[in-house]
């Protein structure tokens, strides 16, 4: 991640700089993962974050004791993109996707809005936490969210992520990725997944998310994980109680 390179990108693009400024102004109360604004305190930071503490369907959770079920696999119709925003918003690194990519679950279409990363993983599988987790955030016409989660385990360098890592801003700001990019290439081959009803894992923690977390992991090199961790040492929310929910496992 080369800060100088990013600054050059910003300097060359006044629109990006303006967008970065407004993104950095943010909406809502400041929150984080450490100190006074840590996850345990989110519900007290703002009335808007009440459900972070009072909710009964919060995410992330430990994916254990799942019930095998005949649930639909997700159909992803994602298109190749070129020229998109890569934002360091102070909480994560987020790639904003142009319109045109859709995922379908139970005949309901959801538009792919963005994907971003957590270090370490937010969900765990039978108590196992992975080095990273990518979240592909989708929204339906009626405002429901679908998030596809993909674990990143340490292994081979991830060629799909490499062009993003090369330009990712190391402090709050926006870079643009100009190379052709196929988000589909980040998906695991196996459609085996866990699904459950949950929430955003960041304030306001709204309980409007259908979660689909893939069992097969993607890989990233030790250096790729370390590069991300240098900018975001800890950006995952602690596990939340399952309460009366059921985790289904589909194949
Ligand atoms: Zn996330």
JSON list of C-alpha atoms and ligand atoms in Angstrom, two decimals:
[
{"chain": "A", "resi": 1, "resn": "UNK", "atom": "CA", "xyz": [0.00, 0.00, 0.00]},
{"chain": "A", "resi": 2, "resn": "UNK", "atom": "CA", "xyz": [1.70, 3.13, -1.19]},
{"chain": "A", "resi": 3, "resn": "UNK", "atom": "CA", "xyz": [0.51, 6.32, 0.36]},
{"chain": "A", "resi": 4, "resn": "UNK", "atom": "CA", "xyz": [2.43, 8.50, -2.05]},
{"chain": "A", "resi": 5, "resn": "UNK", "atom": "CA", "xyz": [0.79, 6.78, -4.97]},
{"chain": "A", "resi": 6, "resn": "UNK", "atom": "CA", "xyz": [-2.66, 7.31, -3.47]},
{"chain": "A", "resi": 7, "resn": "UNK", "atom": "CA", "xyz": [-2.02, 10.98, -2.85]},
{"chain": "A", "resi": 8, "resn": "UNK", "atom": "CA", "xyz": [-0.96, 11.31, -6.45]},
{"chain": "A", "resi": 9, "resn": "UNK", "atom": "CA", "xyz": [-4.21, 9.66, -7.51]},
{"chain": "A", "resi": 10, "resn": "UNK", "atom": "CA", "xyz": [-6.22, 12.04, -5.32]},
{"chain": "A", "resi": 11, "resn": "UNK", "atom": "CA", "xyz": [-4.34, 15.07, -6.55]},
{"chain": "A", "resi": 12, "resn": "UNK", "atom": "CA", "xyz": [-5.04, 14.05, -10.12]},
{"chain": "A", "resi": 13, "resn": "UNK", "atom": "CA", "xyz": [-8.76, 13.69, -9.47]},
{"chain": "A", "resi": 14, "resn": "UNK", "atom": "CA", "xyz": [-10.56, 16.66, -7.85]},
{"chain": "A", "resi": 15, "resn": "UNK", "atom": "CA", "xyz": [-13.87, 14.75, -7.84]},
{"chain": "A", "resi": 16, "resn": "UNK", "atom": "CA", "xyz": [-12.24, 11.93, -5.87]},
{"chain": "A", "resi": 17, "resn": "UNK", "atom": "CA", "xyz": [-10.81, 14.40, -3.38]},
{"chain": "A", "resi": 18, "resn": "UNK", "atom": "CA", "xyz": [-14.25, 15.98, -2.83]},
{"chain": "A", "resi": 19, "resn": "UNK", "atom": "CA", "xyz": [-15.86, 12.57, -2.45]},
{"chain": "A", "resi": 20, "resn": "UNK", "atom": "CA", "xyz": [-13.15, 11.53, -0.02]},
{"chain": "A", "resi": 21, "resn": "UNK", "atom": "CA", "xyz": [-13.81, 14.63, 2.06]},
{"chain": "A", "resi": 22, "resn": "UNK", "atom": "CA", "xyz": [-17.54, 13.96, 2.28]},
{"chain": "A", "resi": 23, "resn": "UNK", "atom": "CA", "xyz": [-16.94, 10.26, 3.00]},
{"chain": "A", "resi": 24, "resn": "UNK", "atom": "CA", "xyz": [-14.59, 11.24, 5.79]},
{"chain": "A", "resi": 25, "resn": "UNK", "atom": "CA", "xyz": [-17.11, 13.67, 7.29]},
{"chain": "A", "resi": 26, "resn": "UNK", "atom": "CA", "xyz": [-19.25, 10.58, 7.85]},
{"chain": "A", "resi": 27, "resn": "UNK", "atom": "CA", "xyz": [-22.75, 10.30, 9.19]},
{"chain": "A", "resi": 28, "resn": "UNK", "atom": "CA", "xyz": [-23.68, 9.42, 12.73]},
{"chain": "A", "resi": 29, "resn": "UNK", "atom": "CA", "xyz": [-21.59, 9.22, 15.86]},
{"chain": "A", "resi": 30, "resn": "UNK", "atom": "CA", "xyz": [-17.98, 8.14, 15.71]},
{"chain": "A", "resi": 31, "resn": "UNK", "atom": "CA", "xyz": [-17.46, 4.48, 16.66]},
{"chain": "A", "resi": 32, "resn": "UNK", "atom": "CA", "xyz": [-14.56, 2.08, 16.57]},
{"chain": "A", "resi": 33, "resn": "UNK", "atom": "CA", "xyz": [-13.05, -1.11, 17.88]},
{"chain": "A", "resi": 34, "resn": "UNK", "atom": "CA", "xyz": [-10.90, 0.17, 20.75]},
{"chain": "A", "resi": 35, "resn": "UNK", "atom": "CA", "xyz": [-11.11, 2.46, 23.77]},
{"chain": "A", "resi": 36, "resn": "UNK", "atom": "CA", "xyz": [-14.30, 4.38, 24.63]},
{"chain": "A", "resi": 37, "resn": "UNK", "atom": "CA", "xyz": [-15.91, 3.73, 21.26]},
{"chain": "A", "resi": 38, "resn": "UNK", "atom": "CA", "xyz": [-15.34, -0.06, 21.33]},
{"chain": "A", "resi": 39, "resn": "UNK", "atom": "CA", "xyz": [-18.14, -2.52, 20.38]},
{"chain": "A", "resi": 40, "resn": "UNK", "atom": "CA", "xyz": [-19.28, -3.02, 23.99]},
{"chain": "A", "resi": 41, "resn": "UNK", "atom": "CA", "xyz": [-20.11, 0.68, 24.12]},
{"chain": "A", "resi": 42, "resn": "UNK", "atom": "CA", "xyz": [-21.68, 1.15, 20.67]},
{"chain": "A", "resi": 43, "resn": "UNK", "atom": "CA", "xyz": [-25.26, 1.17, 21.97]},
{"chain": "A", "resi": 44, "resn": "UNK", "atom": "CA", "xyz": [-24.41, 4.03, 24.32]},
{"chain": "A", "resi": 45, "resn": "UNK", "atom": "CA", "xyz": [-22.73, 6.23, 21.72]},
{"chain": "A", "resi": 46, "resn": "UNK", "atom": "CA", "xyz": [-25.98, 7.26, 20.04]},
{"chain": "A", "resi": 47, "resn": "UNK", "atom": "CA", "xyz": [-29.71, 6.55, 20.26]},
{"chain": "A", "resi": 48, "resn": "UNK", "atom": "CA", "xyz": [-29.44, 5.40, 16.65]},
{"chain": "A", "resi": 49, "resn": "UNK", "atom": "CA", "xyz": [-27.18, 2.55, 17.81]},
{"chain": "A", "resi": 50, "resn": "UNK", "atom": "CA", "xyz": [-29.61, 1.26, 20.45]},
{"chain": "A", "resi": 51, "resn": "UNK", "atom": "CA", "xyz": [-30.16, -2.09, 18.70]},
{"chain": "A", "resi": 52, "resn": "UNK", "atom": "CA", "xyz": [-26.40, -2.86, 18.89]},
{"chain": "A", "resi": 53, "resn": "UNK", "atom": "CA", "xyz": [-27.05, -3.57, 22.57]},
{"chain": "A", "resi": 54, "resn": "UNK", "atom": "CA", "xyz": [-30.75, -4.45, 22.71]},
{"chain": "A", "resi": 55, "resn": "UNK", "atom": "CA", "xyz": [-31.03, -6.52, 19.53]},
{"chain": "A", "resi": 56, "resn": "UNK", "atom": "CA", "xyz": [-31.64, -10.26, 19.68]},
{"chain": "A", "resi": 57, "resn": "UNK", "atom": "CA", "xyz": [-30.50, -11.09, 16.13]},
{"chain": "A", "resi": 58, "resn": "UNK", "atom": "CA", "xyz": [-27.05, -9.60, 16.09]},
{"chain": "A", "resi": 59, "resn": "UNK", "atom": "CA", "xyz": [-24.01, -10.53, 14.00]},
{"chain": "A", "resi": 60, "resn": "UNK", "atom": "CA", "xyz": [-21.41, -11.95, 13.85]},
{"chain": "A", "resi": 61, "resn": "UNK", "atom": "CA", "xyz": [-21.95, -15.36, 15.45]},
{"chain": "A", "resi": 62, "resn": "UNK", "atom": "CA", "xyz": [-20.09, -18.65, 15.79]},
{"chain": "A", "resi": 63, "resn": "UNK", "atom": "CA", "xyz": [-21.28, -20.88, 12.96]},
{"chain": "A", "resi": 64, "resn": "UNK", "atom": "CA", "xyz": [-21.71, -24.15, 14.81]},
{"chain": "A", "resi": 65, "resn": "UNK", "atom": "CA", "xyz": [-24.39, -26.84, 15.14]},
{"chain": "A", "resi": 66, "resn": "UNK", "atom": "CA", "xyz": [-25.86, -25.86, 11.79]},
{"chain": "A", "resi": 67, "resn": "UNK", "atom": "CA", "xyz": [-28.88, -27.76, 10.53]},
{"chain": "A", "resi": 68, "resn": "UNK", "atom": "CA", "xyz": [-28.38, -29.34, 7.12]},
{"chain": "A", "resi": 69, "resn": "UNK", "atom": "CA", "xyz": [-31.18, -28.13, 4.93]},
{"chain": "A", "resi": 70, "resn": "UNK", "atom": "CA", "xyz": [-32.31, -28.01, 1.35]},
{"chain": "A", "resi": 71, "resn": "UNK", "atom": "CA", "xyz": [-31.77, -24.27, 1.03]},
{"chain": "A", "resi": 72, "resn": "UNK", "atom": "CA", "xyz": [-31.23, -22.51, -2.28]},
{"chain": "A", "resi": 73, "resn": "UNK", "atom": "CA", "xyz": [-27.69, -21.68, -3.26]},
{"chain": "A", "resi": 74, "resn": "UNK", "atom": "CA", "xyz": [-27.06, -18.04, -4.07]},
{"chain": "A", "resi": 75, "resn": "UNK", "atom": "CA", "xyz": [-27.01, -17.22, -7.76]},
{"chain": "A", "resi": 76, "resn": "UNK", "atom": "CA", "xyz": [-24.43, -14.51, -8.40]},
{"chain": "A", "resi": 77, "resn": "UNK", "atom": "CA", "xyz": [-24.62, -12.53, -11.60]},
{"chain": "A", "resi": 78, "resn": "UNK", "atom": "CA", "xyz": [-21.71, -10.21, -11.11]},
{"chain": "A", "resi": 79, "resn": "UNK", "atom": "CA", "xyz": [-20.14, -8.35, -13.98]},
{"chain": "A", "resi": 80, "resn": "UNK", "atom": "CA", "xyz": [-16.53, -7.43, -14.57]},
{"chain": "A", "resi": 81, "resn": "UNK", "atom": "CA", "xyz": [-15.87, -3.83, -13.62]},
{"chain": "A", "resi": 82, "resn": "UNK", "atom": "CA", "xyz": [-13.18, -1.33, -14.39]},
{"chain": "A", "resi": 83, "resn": "UNK", "atom": "CA", "xyz": [-12.66, 2.04, -12.79]},
{"chain": "A", "resi": 84, "resn": "UNK", "atom": "CA", "xyz": [-14.20, 1.84, -9.34]},
{"chain": "A", "resi": 85, "resn": "UNK", "atom": "CA", "xyz": [-13.61, 3.50, -5.96]},
{"chain": "A", "resi": 86, "resn": "UNK", "atom": "CA", "xyz": [-11.54, 1.91, -3.23]},
{"chain": "A", "resi": 87, "resn": "UNK", "atom": "CA", "xyz": [-12.23, 3.73, 0.03]},
{"chain": "A", "resi": 88, "resn": "UNK", "atom": "CA", "xyz": [-10.38, 3.67, 3.32]},
{"chain": "A", "resi": 89, "resn": "UNK", "atom": "CA", "xyz": [-13.22, 4.97, 5.51]},
{"chain": "A", "resi": 90, "resn": "UNK", "atom": "CA", "xyz": [-11.28, 4.62, 8.75]},
{"chain": "A", "resi": 91, "resn": "UNK", "atom": "CA", "xyz": [-13.11, 1.37, 9.63]},
{"chain": "A", "resi": 92, "resn": "UNK", "atom": "CA", "xyz": [-12.27, -0.80, 6.66]},
{"chain": "A", "resi": 93, "resn": "UNK", "atom": "CA", "xyz": [-11.14, -0.90, 3.07]},
{"chain": "A", "resi": 94, "resn": "UNK", "atom": "CA", "xyz": [-14.25, -0.80, 0.87]},
{"chain": "A", "resi": 95, "resn": "UNK", "atom": "CA", "xyz": [-14.60, -1.28, -2.89]},
{"chain": "A", "resi": 96, "resn": "UNK", "atom": "CA", "xyz": [-17.71, 0.47, -4.22]},
{"chain": "A", "resi": 97, "resn": "UNK", "atom": "CA", "xyz": [-19.19, -1.47, -7.11]},
{"chain": "A", "resi": 98, "resn": "UNK", "atom": "CA", "xyz": [-20.81, 0.15, -10.13]},
{"chain": "A", "resi": 99, "resn": "UNK", "atom": "CA", "xyz": [-24.42, -0.89, -10.79]},
{"chain": "A", "resi": 100, "resn": "UNK", "atom": "CA", "xyz": [-25.16, -4.06, -12.71]},
{"chain": "A", "resi": 101, "resn": "UNK", "atom": "CA", "xyz": [-24.13, -6.94, -10.43]},
{"chain": "A", "resi": 102, "resn": "UNK", "atom": "CA", "xyz": [-26.95, -8.90, -8.80]},
{"chain": "A", "resi": 103, "resn": "UNK", "atom": "CA", "xyz": [-27.26, -11.89, -6.48]},
{"chain": "A", "resi": 104, "resn": "UNK", "atom": "CA", "xyz": [-30.46, -13.88, -6.24]},
{"chain": "A", "resi": 105, "resn": "UNK", "atom": "CA", "xyz": [-31.67, -15.82, -3.20]},
{"chain": "A", "resi": 106, "resn": "UNK", "atom": "CA", "xyz": [-35.10, -17.45, -3.04]},
{"chain": "A", "resi": 107, "resn": "UNK", "atom": "CA", "xyz": [-36.04, -15.71, -6.30]},
{"chain": "A", "resi": 108, "resn": "UNK", "atom": "CA", "xyz": [-35.33, -12.30, -4.75]},
{"chain": "A", "resi": 109, "resn": "UNK", "atom": "CA", "xyz": [-32.72, -10.11, -6.46]},
{"chain": "A", "resi": 110, "resn": "UNK", "atom": "CA", "xyz": [-30.25, -8.03, -4.48]},
{"chain": "A", "resi": 111, "resn": "UNK", "atom": "CA", "xyz": [-27.91, -5.44, -6.04]},
{"chain": "A", "resi": 112, "resn": "UNK", "atom": "CA", "xyz": [-24.22, -5.69, -5.15]},
{"chain": "A", "resi": 113, "resn": "UNK", "atom": "CA", "xyz": [-23.24, -2.34, -3.63]},
{"chain": "A", "resi": 114, "resn": "UNK", "atom": "CA", "xyz": [-19.78, -2.86, -2.18]},
{"chain": "A", "resi": 115, "resn": "UNK", "atom": "CA", "xyz": [-17.39, -5.27, -0.61]},
{"chain": "A", "resi": 116, "resn": "UNK", "atom": "CA", "xyz": [-15.01, -4.73, 2.29]},
{"chain": "A", "resi": 117, "resn": "UNK", "atom": "CA", "xyz": [-12.73, -6.62, 4.64]},
{"chain": "A", "resi": 118, "resn": "UNK", "atom": "CA", "xyz": [-12.31, -7.48, 8.29]},
{"chain": "A", "resi": 119, "resn": "UNK", "atom": "CA", "xyz": [-9.20, -8.56, 10.16]},
{"chain": "A", "resi": 120, "resn": "UNK", "atom": "CA", "xyz": [-9.58, -10.98, 11.78]},
{"chain": "A", "resi": 121, "resn": "UNK", "atom": "CA", "xyz": [-12.71, -12.78, 10.59]},
{"chain": "A", "resi": 122, "resn": "UNK", "atom": "CA", "xyz": [-15.98, -11.72, 12.23]},
{"chain": "A", "resi": 123, "resn": "UNK", "atom": "CA", "xyz": [-17.74, -15.08, 12.01]},
{"chain": "A", "resi": 124, "resn": "UNK", "atom": "CA", "xyz": [-16.06, -18.18, 13.37]},
{"chain": "A", "resi": 125, "resn": "UNK", "atom": "CA", "xyz": [-16.71, -21.80, 12.38]},
{"chain": "A", "resi": 126, "resn": "UNK", "atom": "CA", "xyz": [-16.91, -24.15, 15.35]},
{"chain": "A", "resi": 127, "resn": "UNK", "atom": "CA", "xyz": [-14.84, -21.60, 17.25]},
{"chain": "A", "resi": 128, "resn": "UNK", "atom": "CA", "xyz": [-12.18, -21.24, 14.57]},
{"chain": "A", "resi": 129, "resn": "UNK", "atom": "CA", "xyz": [-11.38, -17.66, 13.59]},
{"chain": "A", "resi": 130, "resn": "UNK", "atom": "CA", "xyz": [-9.76, -17.00, 10.22]},
{"chain": "A", "resi": 131, "resn": "UNK", "atom": "CA", "xyz": [-7.23, -14.22, 9.51]},
{"chain": "A", "resi": 132, "resn": "UNK", "atom": "CA", "xyz": [-9.67, -12.19, 7.39]},
{"chain": "A", "resi": 133, "resn": "UNK", "atom": "CA", "xyz": [-13.26, -12.09, 6.11]},
{"chain": "A", "resi": 134, "resn": "UNK", "atom": "CA", "xyz": [-14.62, -10.33, 3.04]},
{"chain": "A", "resi": 135, "resn": "UNK", "atom": "CA", "xyz": [-18.22, -9.08, 3.01]},
{"chain": "A", "resi": 136, "resn": "UNK", "atom": "CA", "xyz": [-20.14, -8.54, -0.21]},
{"chain": "A", "resi": 137, "resn": "UNK", "atom": "CA", "xyz": [-23.00, -6.22, 0.70]},
{"chain": "A", "resi": 138, "resn": "UNK", "atom": "CA", "xyz": [-26.19, -6.30, -1.38]},
{"chain": "A", "resi": 139, "resn": "UNK", "atom": "CA", "xyz": [-29.50, -4.47, -1.13]},
{"chain": "A", "resi": 140, "resn": "UNK", "atom": "CA", "xyz": [-32.93, -5.38, -2.49]},
{"chain": "A", "resi": 141, "resn": "UNK", "atom": "CA", "xyz": [-35.46, -2.91, -3.87]},
{"chain": "A", "resi": 142, "resn": "UNK", "atom": "CA", "xyz": [-37.41, -3.09, -0.60]},
{"chain": "A", "resi": 143, "resn": "UNK", "atom": "CA", "xyz": [-34.37, -2.33, 1.55]},
{"chain": "A", "resi": 144, "resn": "UNK", "atom": "CA", "xyz": [-33.39, -5.81, 2.77]},
{"chain": "A", "resi": 145, "resn": "UNK", "atom": "CA", "xyz": [-29.70, -6.61, 2.85]},
{"chain": "A", "resi": 146, "resn": "UNK", "atom": "CA", "xyz": [-27.89, -9.74, 1.75]},
{"chain": "A", "resi": 147, "resn": "UNK", "atom": "CA", "xyz": [-24.27, -10.11, 2.77]},
{"chain": "A", "resi": 148, "resn": "UNK", "atom": "CA", "xyz": [-22.06, -12.86, 1.38]},
{"chain": "A", "resi": 149, "resn": "UNK", "atom": "CA", "xyz": [-19.13, -13.64, 3.67]},
{"chain": "A", "resi": 150, "resn": "UNK", "atom": "CA", "xyz": [-15.94, -15.25, 2.44]},
{"chain": "A", "resi": 151, "resn": "UNK", "atom": "CA", "xyz": [-13.14, -16.24, 4.80]},
{"chain": "A", "resi": 152, "resn": "UNK", "atom": "CA", "xyz": [-9.57, -15.52, 3.77]},
{"chain": "A", "resi": 153, "resn": "UNK", "atom": "CA", "xyz": [-7.08, -18.03, 5.11]},
{"chain": "A", "resi": 154, "resn": "UNK", "atom": "CA", "xyz": [-3.30, -17.69, 4.94]},
{"chain": "A", "resi": 155, "resn": "UNK", "atom": "CA", "xyz": [-1.87, -19.38, 1.85]},
{"chain": "A", "resi": 156, "resn": "UNK", "atom": "CA", "xyz": [-1.15, -18.43, -1.73]},
{"chain": "A", "resi": 157, "resn": "UNK", "atom": "CA", "xyz": [-1.04, -14.79, -2.78]},
{"chain": "A", "resi": 158, "resn": "UNK", "atom": "CA", "xyz": [-4.50, -13.76, -3.95]},
{"chain": "A", "resi": 159, "resn": "UNK", "atom": "CA", "xyz": [-4.08, -12.43, -7.50]},
{"chain": "A", "resi": 160, "resn": "UNK", "atom": "CA", "xyz": [-7.58, -10.98, -7.53]},
{"chain": "A", "resi": 161, "resn": "UNK", "atom": "CA", "xyz": [-6.88, -8.81, -4.51]},
{"chain": "A", "resi": 162, "resn": "UNK", "atom": "CA", "xyz": [-3.37, -7.79, -5.58]},
{"chain": "A", "resi": 163, "resn": "UNK", "atom": "CA", "xyz": [-4.45, -4.79, -7.73]},
{"chain": "A", "resi": 164, "resn": "UNK", "atom": "CA", "xyz": [-6.59, -3.49, -4.85]},
{"chain": "A", "resi": 165, "resn": "UNK", "atom": "CA", "xyz": [-3.83, -3.88, -2.29]},
{"chain": "A", "resi": 166, "resn": "UNK", "atom": "CA", "xyz": [-1.44, -2.05, -4.66]},
{"chain": "A", "resi": 167, "resn": "UNK", "atom": "CA", "xyz": [-3.41, 1.21, -4.50]},
{"chain": "A", "resi": 168, "resn": "UNK", "atom": "CA", "xyz": [-5.28, 0.92, -1.18]},
{"chain": "A", "resi": 169, "resn": "UNK", "atom": "CA", "xyz": [-5.10, 4.16, 0.84]},
{"chain": "A", "resi": 170, "resn": "UNK", "atom": "CA", "xyz": [-3.24, 3.63, 4.12]},
{"chain": "A", "resi": 171, "resn": "UNK", "atom": "CA", "xyz": [-5.22, 6.42, 5.79]},
{"chain": "A", "resi": 172, "resn": "UNK", "atom": "CA", "xyz": [-8.74, 7.78, 5.23]},
{"chain": "A", "resi": 173, "resn": "UNK", "atom": "CA", "xyz": [-9.16, 8.53, 1.56]},
{"chain": "A", "resi": 174, "resn": "UNK", "atom": "CA", "xyz": [-10.21, 7.25, -1.82]},
{"chain": "A", "resi": 175, "resn": "UNK", "atom": "CA", "xyz": [-8.22, 5.66, -4.61]},
{"chain": "A", "resi": 176, "resn": "UNK", "atom": "CA", "xyz": [-9.50, 4.48, -7.96]},
{"chain": "A", "resi": 177, "resn": "UNK", "atom": "CA", "xyz": [-8.85, 1.08, -9.42]},
{"chain": "A", "resi": 178, "resn": "UNK", "atom": "CA", "xyz": [-8.59, 1.36, -13.17]},
{"chain": "A", "resi": 179, "resn": "UNK", "atom": "CA", "xyz": [-7.71, -2.24, -14.06]},
{"chain": "A", "resi": 180, "resn": "UNK", "atom": "CA", "xyz": [-10.45, -4.65, -15.13]},
{"chain": "A", "resi": 181, "resn": "UNK", "atom": "CA", "xyz": [-11.66, -6.51, -12.09]},
{"chain": "A", "resi": 182, "resn": "UNK", "atom": "CA", "xyz": [-13.81, -9.64, -11.79]},
{"chain": "A", "resi": 183, "resn": "UNK", "atom": "CA", "xyz": [-15.39, -9.76, -8.31]},
{"chain": "A", "resi": 184, "resn": "UNK", "atom": "CA", "xyz": [-16.74, -13.20, -9.26]},
{"chain": "A", "resi": 185, "resn": "UNK", "atom": "CA", "xyz": [-13.16, -14.50, -9.08]},
{"chain": "A", "resi": 186, "resn": "UNK", "atom": "CA", "xyz": [-13.19, -14.00, -5.31]},
{"chain": "A", "resi": 187, "resn": "UNK", "atom": "CA", "xyz": [-16.02, -16.51, -4.84]},
{"chain": "A", "resi": 188, "resn": "UNK", "atom": "CA", "xyz": [-15.21, -20.04, -3.70]},
{"chain": "A", "resi": 189, "resn": "UNK", "atom": "CA", "xyz": [-15.90, -22.90, -6.12]},
{"chain": "A", "resi": 190, "resn": "UNK", "atom": "CA", "xyz": [-18.06, -24.78, -3.67]},
{"chain": "A", "resi": 191, "resn": "UNK", "atom": "CA", "xyz": [-21.50, -23.36, -2.94]},
{"chain": "A", "resi": 192, "resn": "UNK", "atom": "CA", "xyz": [-21.56, -24.96, 0.53]},
{"chain": "A", "resi": 193, "resn": "UNK", "atom": "CA", "xyz": [-22.58, -22.24, 2.94]},
{"chain": "A", "resi": 194, "resn": "UNK", "atom": "CA", "xyz": [-24.13, -21.28, 6.26]},
{"chain": "A", "resi": 195, "resn": "UNK", "atom": "CA", "xyz": [-27.14, -18.99, 6.27]},
{"chain": "A", "resi": 196, "resn": "UNK", "atom": "CA", "xyz": [-28.96, -17.22, 9.11]},
{"chain": "A", "resi": 197, "resn": "UNK", "atom": "CA", "xyz": [-30.86, -14.02, 9.92]},
{"chain": "A", "resi": 198, "resn": "UNK", "atom": "CA", "xyz": [-28.66, -11.33, 11.44]},
{"chain": "A", "resi": 199, "resn": "UNK", "atom": "CA", "xyz": [-27.54, -7.75, 11.47]},
{"chain": "A", "resi": 200, "resn": "UNK", "atom": "CA", "xyz": [-24.98, -5.28, 10.27]},
{"chain": "A", "resi": 201, "resn": "UNK", "atom": "CA", "xyz": [-21.77, -5.91, 12.24]},
{"chain": "A", "resi": 202, "resn": "UNK", "atom": "CA", "xyz": [-21.20, -2.16, 12.52]},
{"chain": "A", "resi": 203, "resn": "UNK", "atom": "CA", "xyz": [-23.44, 0.60, 13.93]},
{"chain": "A", "resi": 204, "resn": "UNK", "atom": "CA", "xyz": [-26.38, 1.00, 13.62]},
{"chain": "A", "resi": 205, "resn": "UNK", "atom": "CA", "xyz": [-26.39, -2.86, 13.79]},
{"chain": "A", "resi": 206, "resn": "UNK", "atom": "CA", "xyz": [-29.74, -3.01, 11.93]},
{"chain": "A", "resi": 207, "resn": "UNK", "atom": "CA", "xyz": [-31.31, -6.47, 11.96]},
{"chain": "A", "resi": 208, "resn": "UNK", "atom": "CA", "xyz": [-32.12, -6.58, 8.27]},
{"chain": "A", "resi": 209, "resn": "UNK", "atom": "CA", "xyz": [-29.41, -8.88, 6.96]},
{"chain": "A", "resi": 210, "resn": "UNK", "atom": "CA", "xyz": [-29.68, -12.31, 5.38]},
{"chain": "A", "resi": 211, "resn": "UNK", "atom": "CA", "xyz": [-26.22, -13.76, 5.94]},
{"chain": "A", "resi": 212, "resn": "UNK", "atom": "CA", "xyz": [-24.65, -16.32, 3.63]},
{"chain": "A", "resi": 213, "resn": "UNK", "atom": "CA", "xyz": [-21.16, -17.34, 4.74]},
{"chain": "A", "resi": 214, "resn": "UNK", "atom": "CA", "xyz": [-19.25, -19.72, 2.49]},
{"chain": "A", "resi": 215, "resn": "UNK", "atom": "CA", "xyz": [-17.59, -22.74, 4.03]},
{"chain": "A", "resi": 216, "resn": "UNK", "atom": "CA", "xyz": [-14.73, -22.94, 1.52]},
{"chain": "A", "resi": 217, "resn": "UNK", "atom": "CA", "xyz": [-12.10, -20.32, 2.21]},
{"chain": "A", "resi": 218, "resn": "UNK", "atom": "CA", "xyz": [-10.24, -18.10, -0.22]},
{"chain": "A", "resi": 219, "resn": "UNK", "atom": "CA", "xyz": [-6.55, -17.50, 0.30]},
{"chain": "A", "resi": 220, "resn": "UNK", "atom": "CA", "xyz": [-4.32, -14.51, 0.83]},
{"chain": "A", "resi": 221, "resn": "UNK", "atom": "CA", "xyz": [-0.58, -14.48, 1.38]},
{"chain": "A", "resi": 222, "resn": "UNK", "atom": "CA", "xyz": [1.00, -13.79, 4.74]},
{"chain": "A", "resi": 223, "resn": "UNK", "atom": "CA", "xyz": [2.18, -10.45, 3.34]},
{"chain": "A", "resi": 224, "resn": "UNK", "atom": "CA", "xyz": [-1.27, -9.49, 2.01]},
{"chain": "A", "resi": 225, "resn": "UNK", "atom": "CA", "xyz": [-2.79, -10.21, 5.41]},
{"chain": "A", "resi": 226, "resn": "UNK", "atom": "CA", "xyz": [0.02, -8.34, 7.17]},
{"chain": "A", "resi": 227, "resn": "UNK", "atom": "CA", "xyz": [-0.36, -5.34, 4.83]},
{"chain": "A", "resi": 228, "resn": "UNK", "atom": "CA", "xyz": [-4.07, -5.11, 5.65]},
{"chain": "A", "resi": 229, "resn": "UNK", "atom": "CA", "xyz": [-3.42, -5.65, 9.37]},
{"chain": "A", "resi": 230, "resn": "UNK", "atom": "CA", "xyz": [-0.92, -2.81, 9.38]},
{"chain": "A", "resi": 231, "resn": "UNK", "atom": "CA", "xyz": [-3.71, -0.40, 8.40]},
{"chain": "A", "resi": 232, "resn": "UNK", "atom": "CA", "xyz": [-6.54, -2.20, 10.23]},
{"chain": "A", "resi": 233, "resn": "UNK", "atom": "CA", "xyz": [-5.00, -4.12, 13.16]},
{"chain": "A", "resi": 234, "resn": "UNK", "atom": "CA", "xyz": [-8.43, -4.99, 14.62]},
{"chain": "A", "resi": 235, "resn": "UNK", "atom": "CA", "xyz": [-11.68, -4.28, 12.80]},
{"chain": "A", "resi": 236, "resn": "UNK", "atom": "CA", "xyz": [-13.95, -7.14, 13.79]},
{"chain": "A", "resi": 237, "resn": "UNK", "atom": "CA", "xyz": [-16.90, -7.15, 16.16]},
{"chain": "A", "resi": 238, "resn": "UNK", "atom": "CA", "xyz": [-16.94, -9.78, 18.94]},
{"chain": "A", "resi": 239, "resn": "UNK", "atom": "CA", "xyz": [-19.27, -12.77, 18.60]},
{"chain": "A", "resi": 240, "resn": "UNK", "atom": "CA", "xyz": [-22.91, -12.16, 19.48]},
{"chain": "A", "resi": 241, "resn": "UNK", "atom": "CA", "xyz": [-25.35, -14.58, 21.15]},
{"chain": "A", "resi": 242, "resn": "UNK", "atom": "CA", "xyz": [-27.31, -16.85, 18.82]},
{"chain": "A", "resi": 243, "resn": "UNK", "atom": "CA", "xyz": [-30.46, -16.52, 20.95]},
{"chain": "A", "resi": 244, "resn": "UNK", "atom": "CA", "xyz": [-33.42, -18.26, 19.32]},
{"chain": "A", "resi": 245, "resn": "UNK", "atom": "CA", "xyz": [-32.04, -18.38, 15.82]},
{"chain": "A", "resi": 246, "resn": "UNK", "atom": "CA", "xyz": [-31.26, -21.36, 13.65]},
{"chain": "A", "resi": 247, "resn": "UNK", "atom": "CA", "xyz": [-28.21, -21.68, 11.42]},
{"chain": "A", "resi": 248, "resn": "UNK", "atom": "CA", "xyz": [-28.87, -23.59, 8.22]},
{"chain": "A", "resi": 249, "resn": "UNK", "atom": "CA", "xyz": [-26.21, -25.25, 6.13]},
{"chain": "A", "resi": 250, "resn": "UNK", "atom": "CA", "xyz": [-26.88, -25.53, 2.41]},
{"chain": "A", "resi": 251, "resn": "UNK", "atom": "CA", "xyz": [-24.87, -27.25, -0.31]},
{"chain": "B", "resi": 1, "resn": "LIG", "atom": "ZN1", "xyz": [-18.38, -6.31, 7.20]}
]
